[in-house]
């Protein structure tokens, strides 16, 4: 989960992001850990919100990773990794 900001009005949102295996393989997109380390996390347009026409068409500004979870394939469970819960403002 990351915190993003609307470029138009400055409103903050908590949103989900994930690493897409297909995009990593086909489009050579870096995994989410690498995006966080290099502060290149991208969300796209912010969620719909009232009274902000222009911000809905602009890419949101990533601010901070609030929670980072990864799957442990040996134990078959999700584990939180706070190492990646950092500021990602470009």
CSV table of N, CA and C in Angstrom, one decimal, residues 24-58:
chain,number,residue,atom,x,y,z
A,24,UNK,N,6.8,-7.7,-16.0
A,24,UNK,CA,8.2,-7.9,-15.7
A,24,UNK,C,8.9,-8.7,-16.8
A,25,UNK,N,8.2,-9.8,-17.3
A,25,UNK,CA,8.8,-10.7,-18.3
A,25,UNK,C,8.7,-10.1,-19.7
A,26,UNK,N,7.5,-9.7,-20.1
A,26,UNK,CA,7.3,-9.2,-21.4
A,26,UNK,C,7.9,-7.8,-21.7
A,27,UNK,N,7.6,-6.9,-20.7
A,27,UNK,CA,8.0,-5.5,-21.0
A,27,UNK,C,9.2,-5.1,-20.2
A,28,UNK,N,9.9,-6.1,-19.5
A,28,UNK,CA,11.1,-5.8,-18.8
A,28,UNK,C,10.9,-4.8,-17.7
A,29,UNK,N,9.7,-4.7,-17.2
A,29,UNK,CA,9.5,-3.8,-16.1
A,29,UNK,C,10.1,-4.2,-14.8
A,30,UNK,N,10.8,-3.3,-14.1
A,30,UNK,CA,11.5,-3.8,-12.8
A,30,UNK,C,10.4,-4.2,-11.8
A,31,UNK,N,10.8,-5.1,-10.9
A,31,UNK,CA,9.9,-5.5,-9.9
A,31,UNK,C,9.7,-4.4,-8.9
A,32,UNK,N,8.7,-4.6,-8.0
A,32,UNK,CA,8.2,-3.5,-7.1
A,32,UNK,C,9.4,-3.1,-6.2
A,33,UNK,N,10.1,-4.1,-5.7
A,33,UNK,CA,11.3,-3.8,-4.8
A,33,UNK,C,12.2,-2.8,-5.5
A,34,UNK,N,12.6,-3.1,-6.7
A,34,UNK,CA,13.5,-2.2,-7.5
A,34,UNK,C,12.9,-0.8,-7.7
A,35,UNK,N,11.6,-0.8,-8.0
A,35,UNK,CA,10.9,0.5,-8.2
A,35,UNK,C,11.0,1.3,-6.9
A,36,UNK,N,10.8,0.7,-5.8
A,36,UNK,CA,10.8,1.4,-4.5
A,36,UNK,C,12.2,1.9,-4.2
A,37,UNK,N,13.2,1.0,-4.4
A,37,UNK,CA,14.6,1.4,-4.1
A,37,UNK,C,15.1,2.6,-4.9
A,38,UNK,N,14.6,2.6,-6.2
A,38,UNK,CA,15.0,3.7,-7.1
A,38,UNK,C,14.0,4.9,-7.1
A,39,UNK,N,13.0,4.8,-6.3
A,39,UNK,CA,12.0,5.8,-6.2
A,39,UNK,C,11.3,6.1,-7.5
A,40,UNK,N,11.0,5.0,-8.2
A,40,UNK,CA,10.3,5.0,-9.5
A,40,UNK,C,9.0,4.3,-9.5
A,41,UNK,N,8.3,4.4,-8.3
A,41,UNK,CA,7.0,3.8,-8.2
A,41,UNK,C,6.0,4.6,-9.0
A,42,UNK,N,5.2,4.0,-9.7
A,42,UNK,CA,4.2,4.7,-10.5
A,42,UNK,C,2.8,4.1,-10.2
A,43,UNK,N,1.8,5.0,-10.1
A,43,UNK,CA,0.4,4.5,-9.8
A,43,UNK,C,-0.5,4.8,-11.0
A,44,UNK,N,-0.3,5.9,-11.7
A,44,UNK,CA,-1.2,6.3,-12.7
A,44,UNK,C,-2.1,7.4,-12.2
A,45,UNK,N,-3.3,7.5,-12.8
A,45,UNK,CA,-4.3,8.6,-12.3
A,45,UNK,C,-4.8,8.2,-10.9
A,46,UNK,N,-5.0,9.3,-10.1
A,46,UNK,CA,-5.6,9.1,-8.8
A,46,UNK,C,-7.0,8.6,-8.8
A,47,UNK,N,-7.5,8.0,-7.7
A,47,UNK,CA,-8.9,7.6,-7.7
A,47,UNK,C,-9.8,8.8,-7.9
A,48,UNK,N,-11.1,8.5,-8.4
A,48,UNK,CA,-12.0,9.6,-8.6
A,48,UNK,C,-12.3,10.3,-7.2
A,49,UNK,N,-12.3,11.6,-7.3
A,49,UNK,CA,-12.7,12.4,-6.2
A,49,UNK,C,-13.3,13.7,-6.7
A,50,UNK,N,-14.3,14.3,-5.9
A,50,UNK,CA,-15.0,15.4,-6.3
A,50,UNK,C,-14.2,16.7,-6.3
A,51,UNK,N,-14.6,17.7,-7.0
A,51,UNK,CA,-14.1,19.0,-7.1
A,51,UNK,C,-12.6,19.1,-7.6
A,52,UNK,N,-12.2,18.2,-8.4
A,52,UNK,CA,-10.9,18.2,-9.0
A,52,UNK,C,-10.9,17.7,-10.4
A,53,UNK,N,-11.2,18.5,-11.3
A,53,UNK,CA,-11.3,18.0,-12.7
A,53,UNK,C,-10.0,17.7,-13.3
A,54,UNK,N,-9.0,18.6,-13.2
A,54,UNK,CA,-7.8,18.4,-13.9
A,54,UNK,C,-6.9,17.3,-13.3
A,55,UNK,N,-7.0,17.1,-12.0
A,55,UNK,CA,-6.1,16.1,-11.3
A,55,UNK,C,-6.5,14.7,-11.6
A,56,UNK,N,-7.7,14.5,-12.1
A,56,UNK,CA,-8.1,13.1,-12.4
A,56,UNK,C,-7.5,12.6,-13.7
A,57,UNK,N,-6.9,13.5,-14.5
A,57,UNK,CA,-6.3,13.1,-15.7
A,57,UNK,C,-4.7,13.2,-15.7
A,58,UNK,N,-4.2,13.5,-14.5
A,58,UNK,CA,-2.8,13.5,-14.3
A,58,UNK,C,-2.3,12.4,-13.4
